[in-house]
Short mmCIF file of C-alpha atoms in Angstrom, two decimals:
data_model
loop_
_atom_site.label_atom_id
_atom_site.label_comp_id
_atom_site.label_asym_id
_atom_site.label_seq_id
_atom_site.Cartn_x
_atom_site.Cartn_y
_atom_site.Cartn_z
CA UNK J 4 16.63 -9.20 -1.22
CA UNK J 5 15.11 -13.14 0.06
CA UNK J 6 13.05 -12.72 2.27
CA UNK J 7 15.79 -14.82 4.70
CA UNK J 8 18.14 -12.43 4.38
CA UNK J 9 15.84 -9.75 5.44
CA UNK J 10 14.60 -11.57 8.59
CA UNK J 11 18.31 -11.89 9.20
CA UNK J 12 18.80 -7.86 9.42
CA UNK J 13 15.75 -7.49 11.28
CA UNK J 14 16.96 -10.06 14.29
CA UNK J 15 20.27 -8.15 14.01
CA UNK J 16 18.88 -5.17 14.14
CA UNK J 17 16.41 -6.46 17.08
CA UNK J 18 20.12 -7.50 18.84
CA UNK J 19 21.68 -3.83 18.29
CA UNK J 20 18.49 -2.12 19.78
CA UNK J 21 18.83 -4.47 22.83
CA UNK J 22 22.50 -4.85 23.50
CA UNK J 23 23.97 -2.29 21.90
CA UNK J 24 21.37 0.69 22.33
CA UNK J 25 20.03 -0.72 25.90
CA UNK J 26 17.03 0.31 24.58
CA UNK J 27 13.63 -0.79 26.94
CA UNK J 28 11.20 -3.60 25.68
CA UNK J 29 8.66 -1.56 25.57
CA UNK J 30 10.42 0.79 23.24
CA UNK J 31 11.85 -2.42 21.16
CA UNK J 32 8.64 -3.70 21.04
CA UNK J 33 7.39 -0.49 19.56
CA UNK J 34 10.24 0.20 16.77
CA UNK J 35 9.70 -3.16 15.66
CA UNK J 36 5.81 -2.99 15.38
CA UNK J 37 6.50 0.75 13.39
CA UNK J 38 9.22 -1.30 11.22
CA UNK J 39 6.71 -3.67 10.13
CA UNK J 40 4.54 -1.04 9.36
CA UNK J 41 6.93 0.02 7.14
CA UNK J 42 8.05 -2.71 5.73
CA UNK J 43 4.58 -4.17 4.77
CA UNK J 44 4.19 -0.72 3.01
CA UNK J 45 7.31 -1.37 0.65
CA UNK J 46 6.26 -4.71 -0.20
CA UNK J 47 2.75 -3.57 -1.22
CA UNK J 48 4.64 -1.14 -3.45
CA UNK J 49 7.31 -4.02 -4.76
CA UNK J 50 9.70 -2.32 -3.33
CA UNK J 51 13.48 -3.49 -2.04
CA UNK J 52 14.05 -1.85 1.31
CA UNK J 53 17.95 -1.66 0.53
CA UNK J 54 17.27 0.31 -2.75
CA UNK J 55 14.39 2.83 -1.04
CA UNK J 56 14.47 6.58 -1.57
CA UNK J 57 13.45 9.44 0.64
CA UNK J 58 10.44 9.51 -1.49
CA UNK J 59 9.64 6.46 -0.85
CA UNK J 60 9.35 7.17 3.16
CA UNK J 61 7.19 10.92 1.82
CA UNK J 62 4.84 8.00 0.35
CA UNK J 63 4.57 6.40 3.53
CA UNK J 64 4.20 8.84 5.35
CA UNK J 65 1.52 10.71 3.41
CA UNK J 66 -0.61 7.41 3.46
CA UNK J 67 -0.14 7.11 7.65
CA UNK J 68 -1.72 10.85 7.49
CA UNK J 69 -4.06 9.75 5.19
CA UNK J 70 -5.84 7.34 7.22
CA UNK J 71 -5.89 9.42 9.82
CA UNK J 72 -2.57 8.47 11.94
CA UNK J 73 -1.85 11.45 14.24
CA UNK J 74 1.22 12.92 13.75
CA UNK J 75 2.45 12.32 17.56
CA UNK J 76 2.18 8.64 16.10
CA UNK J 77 3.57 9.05 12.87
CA UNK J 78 6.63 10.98 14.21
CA UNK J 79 7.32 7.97 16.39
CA UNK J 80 7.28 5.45 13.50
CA UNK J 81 9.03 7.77 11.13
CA UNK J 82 11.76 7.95 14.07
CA UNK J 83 11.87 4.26 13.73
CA UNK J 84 12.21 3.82 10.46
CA UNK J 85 15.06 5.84 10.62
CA UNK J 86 16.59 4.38 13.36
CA UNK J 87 16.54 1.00 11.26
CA UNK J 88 18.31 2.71 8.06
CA UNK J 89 20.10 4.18 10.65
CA UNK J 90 21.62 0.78 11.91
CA UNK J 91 22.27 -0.56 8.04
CA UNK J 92 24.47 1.98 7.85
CA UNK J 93 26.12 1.53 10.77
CA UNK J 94 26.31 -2.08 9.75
CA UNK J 95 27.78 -1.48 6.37
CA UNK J 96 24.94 -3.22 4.85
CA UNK J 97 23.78 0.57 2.82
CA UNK J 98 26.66 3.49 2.40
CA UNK J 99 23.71 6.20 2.83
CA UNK J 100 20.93 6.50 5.26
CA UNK J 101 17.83 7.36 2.96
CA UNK J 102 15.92 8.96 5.50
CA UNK J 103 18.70 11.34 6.65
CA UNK J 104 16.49 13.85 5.50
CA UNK J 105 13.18 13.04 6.22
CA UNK J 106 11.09 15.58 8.45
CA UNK J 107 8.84 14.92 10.75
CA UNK J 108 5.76 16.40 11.18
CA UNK J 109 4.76 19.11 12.99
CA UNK J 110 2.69 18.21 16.24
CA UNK J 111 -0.94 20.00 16.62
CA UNK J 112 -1.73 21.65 20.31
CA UNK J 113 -5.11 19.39 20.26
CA UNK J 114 -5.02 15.74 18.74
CA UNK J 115 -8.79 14.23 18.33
CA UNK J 116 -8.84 11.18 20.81
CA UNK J 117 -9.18 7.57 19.43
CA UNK J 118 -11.63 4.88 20.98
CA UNK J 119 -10.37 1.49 22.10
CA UNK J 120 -12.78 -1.49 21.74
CA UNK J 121 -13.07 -1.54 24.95
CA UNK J 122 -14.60 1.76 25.37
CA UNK J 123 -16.76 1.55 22.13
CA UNK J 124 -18.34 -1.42 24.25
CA UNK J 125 -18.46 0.28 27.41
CA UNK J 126 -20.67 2.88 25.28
CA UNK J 127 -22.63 0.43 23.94
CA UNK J 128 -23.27 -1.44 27.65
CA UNK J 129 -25.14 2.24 28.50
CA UNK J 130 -27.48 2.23 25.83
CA UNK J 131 -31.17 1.24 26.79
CA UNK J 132 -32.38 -1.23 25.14
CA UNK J 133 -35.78 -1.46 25.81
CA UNK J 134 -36.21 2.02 25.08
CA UNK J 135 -37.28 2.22 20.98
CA UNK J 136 -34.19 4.29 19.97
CA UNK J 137 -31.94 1.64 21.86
CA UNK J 138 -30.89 -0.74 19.20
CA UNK J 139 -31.07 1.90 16.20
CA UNK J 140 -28.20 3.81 18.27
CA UNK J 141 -26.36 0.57 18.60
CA UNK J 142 -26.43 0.10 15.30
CA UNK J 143 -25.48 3.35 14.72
CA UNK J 144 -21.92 3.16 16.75
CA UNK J 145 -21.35 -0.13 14.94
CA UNK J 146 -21.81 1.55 11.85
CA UNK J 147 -19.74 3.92 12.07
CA UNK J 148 -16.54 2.17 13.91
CA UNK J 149 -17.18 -1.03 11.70
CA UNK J 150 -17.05 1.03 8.11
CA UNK J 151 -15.60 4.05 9.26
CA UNK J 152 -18.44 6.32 7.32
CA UNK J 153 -18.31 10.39 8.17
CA UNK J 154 -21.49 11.45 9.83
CA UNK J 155 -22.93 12.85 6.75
CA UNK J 156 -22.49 9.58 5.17
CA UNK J 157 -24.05 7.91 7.82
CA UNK J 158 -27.52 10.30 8.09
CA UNK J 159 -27.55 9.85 4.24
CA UNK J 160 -26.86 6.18 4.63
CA UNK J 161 -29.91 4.32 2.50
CA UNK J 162 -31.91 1.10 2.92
CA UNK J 163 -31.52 0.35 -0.84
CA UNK J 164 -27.20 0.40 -0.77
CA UNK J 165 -26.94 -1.76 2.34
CA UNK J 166 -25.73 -5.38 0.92
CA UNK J 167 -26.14 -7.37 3.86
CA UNK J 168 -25.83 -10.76 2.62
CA UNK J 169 -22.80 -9.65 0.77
CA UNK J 170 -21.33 -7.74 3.67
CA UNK J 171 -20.83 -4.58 1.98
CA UNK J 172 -22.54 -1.20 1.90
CA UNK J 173 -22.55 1.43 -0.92
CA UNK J 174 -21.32 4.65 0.31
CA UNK J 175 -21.71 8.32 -1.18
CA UNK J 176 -18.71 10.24 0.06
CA UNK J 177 -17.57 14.16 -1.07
CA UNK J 178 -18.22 14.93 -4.28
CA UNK J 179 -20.98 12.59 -4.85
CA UNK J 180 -18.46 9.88 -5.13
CA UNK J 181 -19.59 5.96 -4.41
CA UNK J 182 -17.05 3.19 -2.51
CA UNK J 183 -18.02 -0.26 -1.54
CA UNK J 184 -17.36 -0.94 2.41
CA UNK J 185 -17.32 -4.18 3.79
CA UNK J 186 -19.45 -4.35 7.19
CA UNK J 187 -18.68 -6.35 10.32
CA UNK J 188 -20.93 -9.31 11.40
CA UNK J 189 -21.83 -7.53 14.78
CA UNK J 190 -23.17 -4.34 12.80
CA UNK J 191 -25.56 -6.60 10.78
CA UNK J 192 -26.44 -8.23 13.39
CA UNK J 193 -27.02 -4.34 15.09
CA UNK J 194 -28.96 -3.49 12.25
CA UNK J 195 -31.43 -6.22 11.64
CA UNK J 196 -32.18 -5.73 15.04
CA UNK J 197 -33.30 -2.18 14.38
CA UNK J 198 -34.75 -3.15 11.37
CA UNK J 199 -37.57 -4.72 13.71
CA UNK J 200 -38.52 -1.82 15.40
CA UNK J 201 -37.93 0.18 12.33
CA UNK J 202 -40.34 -1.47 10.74
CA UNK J 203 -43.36 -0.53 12.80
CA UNK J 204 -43.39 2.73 12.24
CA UNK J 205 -45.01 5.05 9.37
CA UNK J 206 -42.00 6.84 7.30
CA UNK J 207 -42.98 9.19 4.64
CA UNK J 208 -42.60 8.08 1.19
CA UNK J 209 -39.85 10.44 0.69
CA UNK J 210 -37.87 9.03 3.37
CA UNK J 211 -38.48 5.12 3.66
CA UNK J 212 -34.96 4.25 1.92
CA UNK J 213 -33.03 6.28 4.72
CA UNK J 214 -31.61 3.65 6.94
CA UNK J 215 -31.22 5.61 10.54
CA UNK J 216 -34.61 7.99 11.41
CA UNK J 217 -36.23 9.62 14.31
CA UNK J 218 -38.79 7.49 16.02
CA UNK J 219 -40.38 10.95 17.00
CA UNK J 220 -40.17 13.06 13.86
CA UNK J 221 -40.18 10.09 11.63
CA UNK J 222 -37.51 11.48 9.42
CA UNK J 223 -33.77 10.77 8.75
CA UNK J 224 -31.55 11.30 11.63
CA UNK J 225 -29.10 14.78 11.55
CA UNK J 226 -25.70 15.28 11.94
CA UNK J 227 -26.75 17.05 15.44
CA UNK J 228 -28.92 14.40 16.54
CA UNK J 229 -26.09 11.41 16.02
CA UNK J 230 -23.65 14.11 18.11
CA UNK J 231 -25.69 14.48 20.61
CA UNK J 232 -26.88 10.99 21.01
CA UNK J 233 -22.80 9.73 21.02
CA UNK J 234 -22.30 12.87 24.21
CA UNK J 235 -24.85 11.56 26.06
CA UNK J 236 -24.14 8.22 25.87
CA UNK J 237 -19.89 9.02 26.07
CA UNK J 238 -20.98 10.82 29.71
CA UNK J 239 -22.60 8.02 31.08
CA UNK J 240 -19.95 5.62 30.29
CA UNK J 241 -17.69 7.62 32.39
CA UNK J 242 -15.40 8.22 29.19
CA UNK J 243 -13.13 10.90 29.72
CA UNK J 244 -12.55 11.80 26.23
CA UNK J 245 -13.89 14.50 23.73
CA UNK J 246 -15.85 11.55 21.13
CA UNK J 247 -17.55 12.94 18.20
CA UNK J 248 -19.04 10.75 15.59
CA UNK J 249 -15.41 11.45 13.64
CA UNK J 250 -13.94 9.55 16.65
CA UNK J 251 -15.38 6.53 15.25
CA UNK J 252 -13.91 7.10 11.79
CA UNK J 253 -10.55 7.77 13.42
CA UNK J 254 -10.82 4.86 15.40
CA UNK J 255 -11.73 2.58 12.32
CA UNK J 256 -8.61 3.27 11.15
CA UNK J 257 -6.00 3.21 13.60
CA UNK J 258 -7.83 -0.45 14.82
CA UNK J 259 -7.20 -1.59 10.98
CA UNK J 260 -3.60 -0.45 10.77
CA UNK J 261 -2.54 -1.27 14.53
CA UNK J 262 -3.66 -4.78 13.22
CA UNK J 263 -1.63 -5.15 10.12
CA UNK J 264 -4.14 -3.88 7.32
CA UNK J 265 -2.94 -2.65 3.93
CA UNK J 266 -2.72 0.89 3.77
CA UNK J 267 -4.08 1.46 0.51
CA UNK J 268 -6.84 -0.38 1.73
CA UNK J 269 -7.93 1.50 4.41
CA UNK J 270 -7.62 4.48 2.24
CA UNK J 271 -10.10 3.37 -0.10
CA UNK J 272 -12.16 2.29 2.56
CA UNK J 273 -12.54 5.53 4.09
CA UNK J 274 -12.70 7.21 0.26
CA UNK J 275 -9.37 9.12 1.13
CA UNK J 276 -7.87 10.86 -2.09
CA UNK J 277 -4.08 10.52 -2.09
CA UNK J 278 -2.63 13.81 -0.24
CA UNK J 279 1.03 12.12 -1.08
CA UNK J 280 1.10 12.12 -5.82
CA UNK J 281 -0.86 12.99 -8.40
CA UNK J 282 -0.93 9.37 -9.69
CA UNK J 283 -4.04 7.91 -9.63
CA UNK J 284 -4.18 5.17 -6.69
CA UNK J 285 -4.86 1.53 -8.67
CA UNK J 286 -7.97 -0.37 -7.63
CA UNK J 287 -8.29 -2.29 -5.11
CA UNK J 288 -11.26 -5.04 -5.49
CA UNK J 289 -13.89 -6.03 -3.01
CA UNK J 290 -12.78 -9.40 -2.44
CA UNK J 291 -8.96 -7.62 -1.28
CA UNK J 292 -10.75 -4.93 0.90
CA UNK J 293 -13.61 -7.44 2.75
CA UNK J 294 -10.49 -9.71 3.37
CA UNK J 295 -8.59 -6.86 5.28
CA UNK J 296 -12.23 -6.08 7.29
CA UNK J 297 -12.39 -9.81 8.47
CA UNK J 298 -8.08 -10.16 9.26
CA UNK J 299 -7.69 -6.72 10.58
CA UNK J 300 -10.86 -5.09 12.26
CA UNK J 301 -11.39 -5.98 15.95
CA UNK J 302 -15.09 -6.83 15.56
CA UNK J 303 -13.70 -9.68 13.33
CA UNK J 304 -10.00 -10.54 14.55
CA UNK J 305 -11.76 -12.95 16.88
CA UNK J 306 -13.20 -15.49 14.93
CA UNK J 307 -10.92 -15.48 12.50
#
């Protein structure tokens, strides 16, 4: 279908929601942000949204899990998506809704909190700068919501894969296996101020390439010490969430999909294996993935 055409369905369907369904903005507003979603998804995949199978929408909705979209969220923009086939049908425009079928998933008791940039700021305004550790824990929450890195990937983080100039860091994920990351502007910046104070102090030979380290025990940080470090600094922001260094990672990638990113993309950023086929996932260049960091990620979306 032309891309006119399909326009034309959507402001239809925009009409039926309002008129028809006396639906609130603020719910229009949402089905039509969880339509796009959707819709951006099937034209990654070349697909015709008329001629879609249930399948398809399993695909989809395997990838939102994937990247970490909580299923309270997901069930929302499934129910969207099927509102919209929902309508075509209604409309005469398909004979069968293909997501009749679909089911949703089930919602956990607990769902991990995600950090808006406004309260990954509001962490970083309590952090002490003039104290040593100051900018290396900046750099550290930059890190990890600017590339989206688990915590052991961060500890293990080392001097010799960061490619600033480039933008991009090598990462080694489960199973010993590398992706490239791009890396925001602001967490360079984070890091080569670090780097200065880093610098002045005497790491053993066997741990000089480790990028984050203990002023005080002058060896690579732990997985306890970054948890810690993110309570403490989470308490005196007067964030009333539970934040874990995972909270970044989860917040990397609802930022980059709230603002339009390719889903494969952020998939391979975050060295996600597909949960949804067997198929191997085709590969997605560094040029594609550093252009969805610099049009999707908030630390970028500015200046862009």
């Amino acid at each position: 279908m032309e891309e006119k055409q399909q326009q034309r369905l959507i402001r239809r369907y925009y009409q039926y929601l309002k008129l028809e369904k006396g639906s609130s903005p603020n719910t229009i507003d949402a089905y039509m942000r969880d339509l796009d979603k959707f819709l951006r998804f099937l034209k990654d995949e070349g697909k015709d949204f008329l001629s879609i199978e249930l399948e398809d929408v399993h695909h989809f909705s395997a990838l939102m899990m994937d990247v970490g979209i909580h299923p309270v969220s997901l069930s929302r923009i499934l129910s969207g998506v099927r509102s919209f086939y929902h309508f075509l049908v209604l409309s005469d425009v398909l004979e069968v809704n293909p997501t009749e079928l679909l089911e949703f998933p089930k919602k956990p008791q607990h769902l991990p909190d995600v950090l808006s940039v406004e309260e990954i700021d509001a962490i970083e305004a309590v952090i002490d700068l003039s104290q040593l550790e100051g900018h290396r824990n900046k750099a550290v929450i930059e890190t990890l919501f600017s590339c989206g890195l688990r915590v052991s990937e961060l500890v293990n983080l080392k001097l010799s894969n960061l490619f600033l100039d480039e933008q991009f860091i090598k990462v080694e994920g489960k199973g010993s296996k590398q992706r490239l990351v791009p890396i925001s502007e602001k967490a360079i910046h984070e890091l080569r101020l670090y780097f200065k104070s880093r610098n002045t102090l005497s790491i053993p030979l066997e741990y000089q390439d480790y990028v984050f380290v203990s002023y005080r025990r002058k060896k690579p940080l732990t997985r306890v010490m970054v948890f810690l470090m993110i309570k403490e600094l989470v308490a005196k922001a007067g964030i009333q969430k539970t934040v874990s260094p995972h909270t970044f990672r989860h917040s990397f990638a609802t930022s980059l999909l709230e603002g339009g990113a390719n889903l494969r993309a952020i998939q391979a950023m975050l060295g996600h294996e597909s949960i949804a086929t067997t198929q191997i996932y085709t590969h997605i260049d560094t040029s594609h993935l550093r252009e969805e960091i610099l049009e999707h990620h908030p630390r970028n979306r500015s200046r862009v």
